[in-house]
Amino acid sequence: SPDFWVDFRRACREVKPDCWIFAEIIHTPEKLRRYAGIFDGTLDFILARALRETFALERMSLAEFENTLQSQDAFFPPDFMRPAFLDNHDMSRFLYLCGNNKEKLKLAALLIYTLPGTPIVYNGAEAGVSQERPMQQGSRYIFEEARLPMRWDTGADAALMDFFRRLAGLRRAHPALVHGRRRLLHLDASTRTYAYLRDDGNERLVTAVNAGAAACSLSLSGTGLRSAVDLLNGRPVEARDEALLIHLPPHGCALLG
């Protein structure tokens, strides 16, 4: 019961005052919010579903995805953390859902590292671990399909692991990705392109993604940046008429700062 967890949290903080306690609760947002002040946060299953539906399965529009983010931010207290993830041991692998398209995985990974919730990476996602068969087989769910072992040897995808390391390094190096306010900059349903700003008052960073299957160029205004570089990929960013111009390949992404 909630009373138990109040006592649990108090006992933990008597031992370690800065401990951080979050929970796995699979319920409606209304029920999750009841745990504010009891836990420091809860896993963001709502965001996980939206990421999978939008960027792996492509069944949710970018507008619906953005509405989900805005609704979540407005509904939950600002100090109630919602750790972000793409998959876990009870879900089909994100990489499997998107047909083992690693560019789609990279795009979604950039989002969990540049949205406010603390990112959580499920064992092996960063090394290219997928699965062989669907979890649902007839009327049964075979959870082991999503629990293949970590690749420790040459089977690991070195380039993908380097990408995740860069994401972790960027989040550590740029406090705006942790504490900055988020604001929508661009959303184009026809090209499936999308961008948002993180601003903590000292630094501004722009996450830009192309969720479409064709290369495209984005013109982003309202960033407050007169010049920028792509911190993620090292690609050039052109500034023209108070806008940033960025070229993205199919299922490409960038972090501008």
PDB file of C-alpha atoms in Angstrom:
ATOM      1  CA  SER A   1       0.000   0.000   0.000  1.00  0.00           C
ATOM      2  CA  PRO A   2       1.097   3.646  -0.315  1.00  0.00           C
ATOM      3  CA  ASP A   3       1.582   3.768   3.481  1.00  0.00           C
ATOM      4  CA  PHE A   4       4.273   1.103   3.207  1.00  0.00           C
ATOM      5  CA  TRP A   5       6.188   3.074   0.570  1.00  0.00           C
ATOM      6  CA  VAL A   6       6.052   6.257   2.651  1.00  0.00           C
ATOM      7  CA  ASP A   7       7.774   4.366   5.468  1.00  0.00           C
ATOM      8  CA  PHE A   8      10.165   2.723   2.993  1.00  0.00           C
ATOM      9  CA  ARG A   9      11.251   6.075   1.576  1.00  0.00           C
ATOM     10  CA  ARG A  10      11.727   7.547   5.061  1.00  0.00           C
ATOM     11  CA  ALA A  11      13.857   4.571   6.126  1.00  0.00           C
ATOM     12  CA  CYS A  12      16.012   4.761   2.989  1.00  0.00           C
ATOM     13  CA  ARG A  13      16.665   8.472   3.444  1.00  0.00           C
ATOM     14  CA  GLU A  14      17.651   7.984   7.048  1.00  0.00           C
ATOM     15  CA  VAL A  15      20.473   5.798   5.716  1.00  0.00           C
ATOM     16  CA  LYS A  16      21.277   7.831   2.561  1.00  0.00           C
ATOM     17  CA  PRO A  17      19.598  11.251   2.356  1.00  0.00           C
ATOM     18  CA  ASP A  18      20.257  11.687  -1.383  1.00  0.00           C
ATOM     19  CA  CYS A  19      18.976   8.274  -2.478  1.00  0.00           C
ATOM     20  CA  TRP A  20      16.637   8.285  -5.472  1.00  0.00           C
ATOM     21  CA  ILE A  21      13.621   5.944  -5.504  1.00  0.00           C
ATOM     22  CA  PHE A  22      11.525   5.246  -8.572  1.00  0.00           C
ATOM     23  CA  ALA A  23       8.891   2.631  -9.259  1.00  0.00           C
ATOM     24  CA  GLU A  24       7.505   0.434 -12.003  1.00  0.00           C
ATOM     25  CA  ILE A  25       3.770   1.138 -11.957  1.00  0.00           C
ATOM     26  CA  ILE A  26       1.688   0.249 -15.010  1.00  0.00           C
ATOM     27  CA  HIS A  27      -1.477   2.274 -14.531  1.00  0.00           C
ATOM     28  CA  THR A  28      -3.236   5.385 -15.764  1.00  0.00           C
ATOM     29  CA  PRO A  29      -1.602   8.811 -15.330  1.00  0.00           C
ATOM     30  CA  GLU A  30      -4.149   9.605 -12.619  1.00  0.00           C
ATOM     31  CA  LYS A  31      -2.981   6.645 -10.538  1.00  0.00           C
ATOM     32  CA  LEU A  32       0.678   7.400 -11.200  1.00  0.00           C
ATOM     33  CA  ARG A  33       0.305  10.969  -9.953  1.00  0.00           C
ATOM     34  CA  ARG A  34      -0.945   9.676  -6.596  1.00  0.00           C
ATOM     35  CA  TYR A  35       2.614   8.509  -5.924  1.00  0.00           C
ATOM     36  CA  ALA A  36       4.078  12.038  -6.113  1.00  0.00           C
ATOM     37  CA  GLY A  37       5.730  12.644  -2.759  1.00  0.00           C
ATOM     38  CA  ILE A  38       5.938   8.908  -2.155  1.00  0.00           C
ATOM     39  CA  PHE A  39       8.385   8.001  -4.925  1.00  0.00           C
ATOM     40  CA  ASP A  40      10.749  10.350  -6.688  1.00  0.00           C
ATOM     41  CA  GLY A  41       9.229   9.146  -9.951  1.00  0.00           C
ATOM     42  CA  THR A  42       7.833   6.272 -11.952  1.00  0.00           C
ATOM     43  CA  LEU A  43       8.889   4.637 -15.214  1.00  0.00           C
ATOM     44  CA  ASP A  44       7.285   6.399 -18.167  1.00  0.00           C
ATOM     45  CA  PHE A  45       5.346   3.619 -19.885  1.00  0.00           C
ATOM     46  CA  ILE A  46       3.188   6.203 -21.647  1.00  0.00           C
ATOM     47  CA  LEU A  47       6.225   7.723 -23.345  1.00  0.00           C
ATOM     48  CA  ALA A  48       7.624   4.261 -24.152  1.00  0.00           C
ATOM     49  CA  ARG A  49       4.410   3.333 -25.939  1.00  0.00           C
ATOM     50  CA  ALA A  50       4.386   6.636 -27.840  1.00  0.00           C
ATOM     51  CA  LEU A  51       8.010   6.205 -28.938  1.00  0.00           C
ATOM     52  CA  ARG A  52       7.371   2.668 -30.144  1.00  0.00           C
ATOM     53  CA  GLU A  53       4.124   3.538 -31.925  1.00  0.00           C
ATOM     54  CA  THR A  54       5.557   6.662 -33.578  1.00  0.00           C
ATOM     55  CA  PHE A  55       9.110   5.774 -34.530  1.00  0.00           C
ATOM     56  CA  ALA A  56       9.241   1.959 -34.695  1.00  0.00           C
ATOM     57  CA  LEU A  57       5.768   0.947 -35.894  1.00  0.00           C
ATOM     58  CA  GLU A  58       4.816   4.332 -37.443  1.00  0.00           C
ATOM     59  CA  ARG A  59       1.204   3.977 -36.315  1.00  0.00           C
ATOM     60  CA  MET A  60       1.119   7.216 -34.309  1.00  0.00           C
ATOM     61  CA  SER A  61       1.546  10.627 -35.933  1.00  0.00           C
ATOM     62  CA  LEU A  62       4.151  13.154 -34.852  1.00  0.00           C
ATOM     63  CA  ALA A  63       1.319  15.461 -33.766  1.00  0.00           C
ATOM     64  CA  GLU A  64      -0.056  12.736 -31.483  1.00  0.00           C
ATOM     65  CA  PHE A  65       3.438  12.150 -30.119  1.00  0.00           C
ATOM     66  CA  GLU A  66       3.930  15.837 -29.342  1.00  0.00           C
ATOM     67  CA  ASN A  67       0.467  16.017 -27.739  1.00  0.00           C
ATOM     68  CA  THR A  68       1.469  13.112 -25.502  1.00  0.00           C
ATOM     69  CA  LEU A  69       4.595  14.963 -24.359  1.00  0.00           C
ATOM     70  CA  GLN A  70       2.717  18.200 -23.672  1.00  0.00           C
ATOM     71  CA  SER A  71      -0.065  16.407 -21.812  1.00  0.00           C
ATOM     72  CA  GLN A  72       2.427  14.545 -19.643  1.00  0.00           C
ATOM     73  CA  ASP A  73       4.404  17.687 -18.822  1.00  0.00           C
ATOM     74  CA  ALA A  74       1.240  19.583 -17.871  1.00  0.00           C
ATOM     75  CA  PHE A  75      -0.243  16.752 -15.817  1.00  0.00           C
ATOM     76  CA  PHE A  76       2.658  15.672 -13.591  1.00  0.00           C
ATOM     77  CA  PRO A  77       4.417  17.835 -10.958  1.00  0.00           C
ATOM     78  CA  PRO A  78       7.728  19.197 -12.297  1.00  0.00           C
ATOM     79  CA  ASP A  79       9.778  17.427  -9.607  1.00  0.00           C
ATOM     80  CA  PHE A  80       8.174  14.023 -10.296  1.00  0.00           C
ATOM     81  CA  MET A  81      10.717  12.281 -12.502  1.00  0.00           C
ATOM     82  CA  ARG A  82       9.607   9.928 -15.282  1.00  0.00           C
ATOM     83  CA  PRO A  83      12.578   7.812 -16.452  1.00  0.00           C
ATOM     84  CA  ALA A  84      12.392   7.241 -20.215  1.00  0.00           C
ATOM     85  CA  PHE A  85      12.993   3.935 -21.986  1.00  0.00           C
ATOM     86  CA  LEU A  86      12.394   2.250 -25.342  1.00  0.00           C
ATOM     87  CA  ASP A  87      11.917  -1.359 -24.248  1.00  0.00           C
ATOM     88  CA  ASN A  88      12.347  -3.710 -21.302  1.00  0.00           C
ATOM     89  CA  HIS A  89      12.363  -7.424 -20.443  1.00  0.00           C
ATOM     90  CA  ASP A  90       8.590  -7.714 -20.854  1.00  0.00           C
ATOM     91  CA  MET A  91       8.339  -5.963 -24.239  1.00  0.00           C
ATOM     92  CA  SER A  92       9.387  -6.810 -27.756  1.00  0.00           C
ATOM     93  CA  ARG A  93      12.705  -5.171 -28.551  1.00  0.00           C
ATOM     94  CA  PHE A  94      12.439  -1.747 -30.168  1.00  0.00           C
ATOM     95  CA  LEU A  95      14.980  -2.871 -32.768  1.00  0.00           C
ATOM     96  CA  TYR A  96      12.847  -5.890 -33.641  1.00  0.00           C
ATOM     97  CA  LEU A  97       9.691  -3.784 -33.975  1.00  0.00           C
ATOM     98  CA  CYS A  98      11.340  -1.448 -36.480  1.00  0.00           C
ATOM     99  CA  GLY A  99      12.567  -4.276 -38.686  1.00  0.00           C
ATOM    100  CA  ASN A 100      16.119  -4.102 -37.267  1.00  0.00           C
ATOM    101  CA  ASN A 101      16.541  -0.608 -38.728  1.00  0.00           C
ATOM    102  CA  LYS A 102      19.304   0.754 -36.520  1.00  0.00           C
ATOM    103  CA  GLU A 103      18.821   4.309 -37.778  1.00  0.00           C
ATOM    104  CA  LYS A 104      15.320   4.275 -36.303  1.00  0.00           C
ATOM    105  CA  LEU A 105      16.745   2.970 -33.037  1.00  0.00           C
ATOM    106  CA  LYS A 106      19.328   5.772 -32.992  1.00  0.00           C
ATOM    107  CA  LEU A 107      16.639   8.380 -33.626  1.00  0.00           C
ATOM    108  CA  ALA A 108      14.502   7.130 -30.747  1.00  0.00           C
ATOM    109  CA  ALA A 109      17.550   6.845 -28.495  1.00  0.00           C
ATOM    110  CA  LEU A 110      18.395  10.497 -29.142  1.00  0.00           C
ATOM    111  CA  LEU A 111      14.898  11.418 -27.975  1.00  0.00           C
ATOM    112  CA  ILE A 112      15.152   9.619 -24.626  1.00  0.00           C
ATOM    113  CA  TYR A 113      18.531  11.286 -24.031  1.00  0.00           C
ATOM    114  CA  THR A 114      17.255  14.774 -24.867  1.00  0.00           C
ATOM    115  CA  LEU A 115      13.818  14.654 -23.215  1.00  0.00           C
ATOM    116  CA  PRO A 116      13.555  15.514 -19.497  1.00  0.00           C
ATOM    117  CA  GLY A 117      13.169  11.964 -18.124  1.00  0.00           C
ATOM    118  CA  THR A 118      16.336  10.142 -17.059  1.00  0.00           C
ATOM    119  CA  PRO A 119      17.181   7.668 -19.861  1.00  0.00           C
ATOM    120  CA  ILE A 120      17.235   3.933 -19.167  1.00  0.00           C
ATOM    121  CA  VAL A 121      18.788   1.540 -21.690  1.00  0.00           C
ATOM    122  CA  TYR A 122      17.621  -2.074 -21.596  1.00  0.00           C
ATOM    123  CA  ASN A 123      20.381  -4.687 -21.587  1.00  0.00           C
ATOM    124  CA  GLY A 124      21.817  -5.116 -25.081  1.00  0.00           C
ATOM    125  CA  ALA A 125      19.887  -2.369 -26.863  1.00  0.00           C
ATOM    126  CA  GLU A 126      23.121  -0.405 -27.178  1.00  0.00           C
ATOM    127  CA  ALA A 127      24.905  -3.432 -28.696  1.00  0.00           C
ATOM    128  CA  GLY A 128      22.302  -4.263 -31.332  1.00  0.00           C
ATOM    129  CA  VAL A 129      20.554  -7.134 -29.537  1.00  0.00           C
ATOM    130  CA  SER A 130      17.185  -7.855 -31.159  1.00  0.00           C
ATOM    131  CA  GLN A 131      15.039 -11.011 -31.091  1.00  0.00           C
ATOM    132  CA  GLU A 132      14.350 -13.907 -33.437  1.00  0.00           C
ATOM    133  CA  ARG A 133      10.580 -14.333 -33.206  1.00  0.00           C
ATOM    134  CA  PRO A 134       7.556 -12.313 -31.986  1.00  0.00           C
ATOM    135  CA  MET A 135       6.737 -12.572 -28.306  1.00  0.00           C
ATOM    136  CA  GLN A 136       3.104 -13.433 -29.006  1.00  0.00           C
ATOM    137  CA  GLN A 137       2.861 -16.930 -30.421  1.00  0.00           C
ATOM    138  CA  GLY A 138      -0.769 -17.905 -30.746  1.00  0.00           C
ATOM    139  CA  SER A 139      -2.449 -17.283 -27.415  1.00  0.00           C
ATOM    140  CA  ARG A 140       0.858 -17.380 -25.495  1.00  0.00           C
ATOM    141  CA  TYR A 141       3.413 -14.698 -24.736  1.00  0.00           C
ATOM    142  CA  ILE A 142       6.991 -15.979 -24.779  1.00  0.00           C
ATOM    143  CA  PHE A 143       8.874 -13.289 -22.861  1.00  0.00           C
ATOM    144  CA  GLU A 144      12.223 -15.009 -23.407  1.00  0.00           C
ATOM    145  CA  GLU A 145      12.129 -13.865 -27.042  1.00  0.00           C
ATOM    146  CA  ALA A 146      12.965 -10.350 -25.804  1.00  0.00           C
ATOM    147  CA  ARG A 147      15.588 -11.596 -23.329  1.00  0.00           C
ATOM    148  CA  LEU A 148      18.397 -12.793 -25.571  1.00  0.00           C
ATOM    149  CA  PRO A 149      21.795 -12.465 -23.877  1.00  0.00           C
ATOM    150  CA  MET A 150      24.101  -9.488 -24.080  1.00  0.00           C
ATOM    151  CA  ARG A 151      26.684  -9.567 -26.864  1.00  0.00           C
ATOM    152  CA  TRP A 152      30.036  -9.289 -25.148  1.00  0.00           C
ATOM    153  CA  ASP A 153      32.263 -10.396 -28.027  1.00  0.00           C
ATOM    154  CA  THR A 154      32.677  -9.348 -31.648  1.00  0.00           C
ATOM    155  CA  GLY A 155      28.941  -9.820 -32.139  1.00  0.00           C
ATOM    156  CA  ALA A 156      28.322  -6.432 -30.512  1.00  0.00           C
ATOM    157  CA  ASP A 157      27.668  -3.533 -32.881  1.00  0.00           C
ATOM    158  CA  ALA A 158      30.643  -1.250 -32.191  1.00  0.00           C
ATOM    159  CA  ALA A 159      29.226   1.700 -34.126  1.00  0.00           C
ATOM    160  CA  LEU A 160      25.923   1.525 -32.259  1.00  0.00           C
ATOM    161  CA  MET A 161      27.695   1.295 -28.908  1.00  0.00           C
ATOM    162  CA  ASP A 162      29.747   4.359 -29.830  1.00  0.00           C
ATOM    163  CA  PHE A 163      26.523   6.217 -30.655  1.00  0.00           C
ATOM    164  CA  PHE A 164      25.055   5.454 -27.216  1.00  0.00           C
ATOM    165  CA  ARG A 165      28.316   6.518 -25.564  1.00  0.00           C
ATOM    166  CA  ARG A 166      28.133   9.840 -27.402  1.00  0.00           C
ATOM    167  CA  LEU A 167      24.541  10.339 -26.256  1.00  0.00           C
ATOM    168  CA  ALA A 168      25.503   9.680 -22.638  1.00  0.00           C
ATOM    169  CA  GLY A 169      28.461  12.030 -22.916  1.00  0.00           C
ATOM    170  CA  LEU A 170      26.342  14.811 -24.399  1.00  0.00           C
ATOM    171  CA  ARG A 171      23.739  14.530 -21.654  1.00  0.00           C
ATOM    172  CA  ARG A 172      26.448  14.714 -18.991  1.00  0.00           C
ATOM    173  CA  ALA A 173      28.117  17.677 -20.683  1.00  0.00           C
ATOM    174  CA  HIS A 174      24.990  19.775 -21.273  1.00  0.00           C
ATOM    175  CA  PRO A 175      22.795  20.487 -18.205  1.00  0.00           C
ATOM    176  CA  ALA A 176      20.095  21.973 -20.463  1.00  0.00           C
ATOM    177  CA  LEU A 177      19.245  18.416 -21.550  1.00  0.00           C
ATOM    178  CA  VAL A 178      18.446  17.575 -17.929  1.00  0.00           C
ATOM    179  CA  HIS A 179      16.967  20.778 -16.520  1.00  0.00           C
ATOM    180  CA  GLY A 180      16.027  22.919 -19.515  1.00  0.00           C
ATOM    181  CA  ARG A 181      12.484  23.789 -20.499  1.00  0.00           C
ATOM    182  CA  ARG A 182      11.247  22.085 -23.649  1.00  0.00           C
ATOM    183  CA  ARG A 183       9.550  23.958 -26.495  1.00  0.00           C
ATOM    184  CA  LEU A 184       8.311  22.682 -29.852  1.00  0.00           C
ATOM    185  CA  LEU A 185      10.102  24.311 -32.787  1.00  0.00           C
ATOM    186  CA  HIS A 186       9.006  22.360 -35.846  1.00  0.00           C
ATOM    187  CA  LEU A 187       6.558  19.632 -36.812  1.00  0.00           C
ATOM    188  CA  ASP A 188       5.801  18.695 -40.423  1.00  0.00           C
ATOM    189  CA  ALA A 189       3.500  15.719 -40.892  1.00  0.00           C
ATOM    190  CA  SER A 190       4.152  15.535 -44.642  1.00  0.00           C
ATOM    191  CA  THR A 191       7.920  15.059 -44.287  1.00  0.00           C
ATOM    192  CA  ARG A 192       7.760  13.462 -40.817  1.00  0.00           C
ATOM    193  CA  THR A 193      10.257  15.978 -39.460  1.00  0.00           C
ATOM    194  CA  TYR A 194      10.258  17.252 -35.919  1.00  0.00           C
ATOM    195  CA  ALA A 195      12.369  19.476 -33.677  1.00  0.00           C
ATOM    196  CA  TYR A 196      12.259  20.885 -30.149  1.00  0.00           C
ATOM    197  CA  LEU A 197      14.384  23.219 -28.013  1.00  0.00           C
ATOM    198  CA  ARG A 198      15.798  22.655 -24.523  1.00  0.00           C
ATOM    199  CA  ASP A 199      16.683  25.917 -22.758  1.00  0.00           C
ATOM    200  CA  ASP A 200      17.949  26.264 -19.183  1.00  0.00           C
ATOM    201  CA  GLY A 201      18.683  30.004 -19.386  1.00  0.00           C
ATOM    202  CA  ASN A 202      22.395  29.437 -19.966  1.00  0.00           C
ATOM    203  CA  GLU A 203      22.345  27.140 -22.962  1.00  0.00           C
ATOM    204  CA  ARG A 204      20.033  26.239 -25.814  1.00  0.00           C
ATOM    205  CA  LEU A 205      20.057  22.891 -27.595  1.00  0.00           C
ATOM    206  CA  VAL A 206      17.894  21.727 -30.484  1.00  0.00           C
ATOM    207  CA  THR A 207      16.927  18.114 -31.142  1.00  0.00           C
ATOM    208  CA  ALA A 208      16.000  17.594 -34.800  1.00  0.00           C
ATOM    209  CA  VAL A 209      14.767  14.343 -36.317  1.00  0.00           C
ATOM    210  CA  ASN A 210      13.674  13.086 -39.703  1.00  0.00           C
ATOM    211  CA  ALA A 211      11.349  10.148 -39.122  1.00  0.00           C
ATOM    212  CA  GLY A 212      10.660   9.822 -42.840  1.00  0.00           C
ATOM    213  CA  ALA A 213      12.162   7.493 -45.434  1.00  0.00           C
ATOM    214  CA  ALA A 214      13.498  10.343 -47.623  1.00  0.00           C
ATOM    215  CA  ALA A 215      16.318  12.786 -46.964  1.00  0.00           C
ATOM    216  CA  CYS A 216      15.220  16.343 -46.266  1.00  0.00           C
ATOM    217  CA  SER A 217      16.394  19.749 -45.105  1.00  0.00           C
ATOM    218  CA  LEU A 218      14.948  21.638 -42.131  1.00  0.00           C
ATOM    219  CA  SER A 219      14.859  25.399 -41.627  1.00  0.00           C
ATOM    220  CA  LEU A 220      14.520  26.056 -37.909  1.00  0.00           C
ATOM    221  CA  SER A 221      13.687  29.536 -36.651  1.00  0.00           C
ATOM    222  CA  GLY A 222      13.055  30.730 -33.117  1.00  0.00           C
ATOM    223  CA  THR A 223      16.018  28.823 -31.672  1.00  0.00           C
ATOM    224  CA  GLY A 224      17.784  31.898 -30.307  1.00  0.00           C
ATOM    225  CA  LEU A 225      20.998  30.563 -31.849  1.00  0.00           C
ATOM    226  CA  ARG A 226      22.836  32.716 -34.357  1.00  0.00           C
ATOM    227  CA  SER A 227      25.195  29.883 -35.192  1.00  0.00           C
ATOM    228  CA  ALA A 228      25.397  26.221 -34.279  1.00  0.00           C
ATOM    229  CA  VAL A 229      27.117  22.914 -34.860  1.00  0.00           C
ATOM    230  CA  ASP A 230      25.694  19.395 -34.896  1.00  0.00           C
ATOM    231  CA  LEU A 231      27.127  18.126 -31.623  1.00  0.00           C
ATOM    232  CA  LEU A 232      26.017  14.575 -32.338  1.00  0.00           C
ATOM    233  CA  ASN A 233      27.324  13.997 -35.846  1.00  0.00           C
ATOM    234  CA  GLY A 234      29.767  16.795 -36.589  1.00  0.00           C
ATOM    235  CA  ARG A 235      27.748  17.864 -39.630  1.00  0.00           C
ATOM    236  CA  PRO A 236      27.800  21.518 -40.736  1.00  0.00           C
ATOM    237  CA  VAL A 237      24.871  23.733 -39.793  1.00  0.00           C
ATOM    238  CA  GLU A 238      24.209  26.760 -41.955  1.00  0.00           C
ATOM    239  CA  ALA A 239      22.696  29.910 -40.454  1.00  0.00           C
ATOM    240  CA  ARG A 240      20.604  32.063 -42.790  1.00  0.00           C
ATOM    241  CA  ASP A 241      18.141  34.880 -42.019  1.00  0.00           C
ATOM    242  CA  GLU A 242      18.007  34.012 -38.290  1.00  0.00           C
ATOM    243  CA  ALA A 243      17.246  30.365 -39.091  1.00  0.00           C
ATOM    244  CA  LEU A 244      19.358  27.223 -38.848  1.00  0.00           C
ATOM    245  CA  LEU A 245      19.439  24.971 -41.899  1.00  0.00           C
ATOM    246  CA  ILE A 246      20.166  21.282 -41.327  1.00  0.00           C
ATOM    247  CA  HIS A 247      20.176  18.387 -43.795  1.00  0.00           C
ATOM    248  CA  LEU A 248      19.059  15.029 -42.411  1.00  0.00           C
ATOM    249  CA  PRO A 249      19.277  11.633 -44.107  1.00  0.00           C
ATOM    250  CA  PRO A 250      16.363   9.145 -43.943  1.00  0.00           C
ATOM    251  CA  HIS A 251      15.598   8.396 -40.292  1.00  0.00           C
ATOM    252  CA  GLY A 252      18.390  10.808 -39.400  1.00  0.00           C
ATOM    253  CA  CYS A 253      18.791  12.970 -36.333  1.00  0.00           C
ATOM    254  CA  ALA A 254      20.923  15.807 -34.995  1.00  0.00           C
ATOM    255  CA  LEU A 255      21.603  17.749 -31.805  1.00  0.00           C
ATOM    256  CA  LEU A 256      22.358  21.403 -32.476  1.00  0.00           C
ATOM    257  CA  GLY A 257      24.113  23.672 -30.029  1.00  0.00           C
TER     258      GLY A 257
END
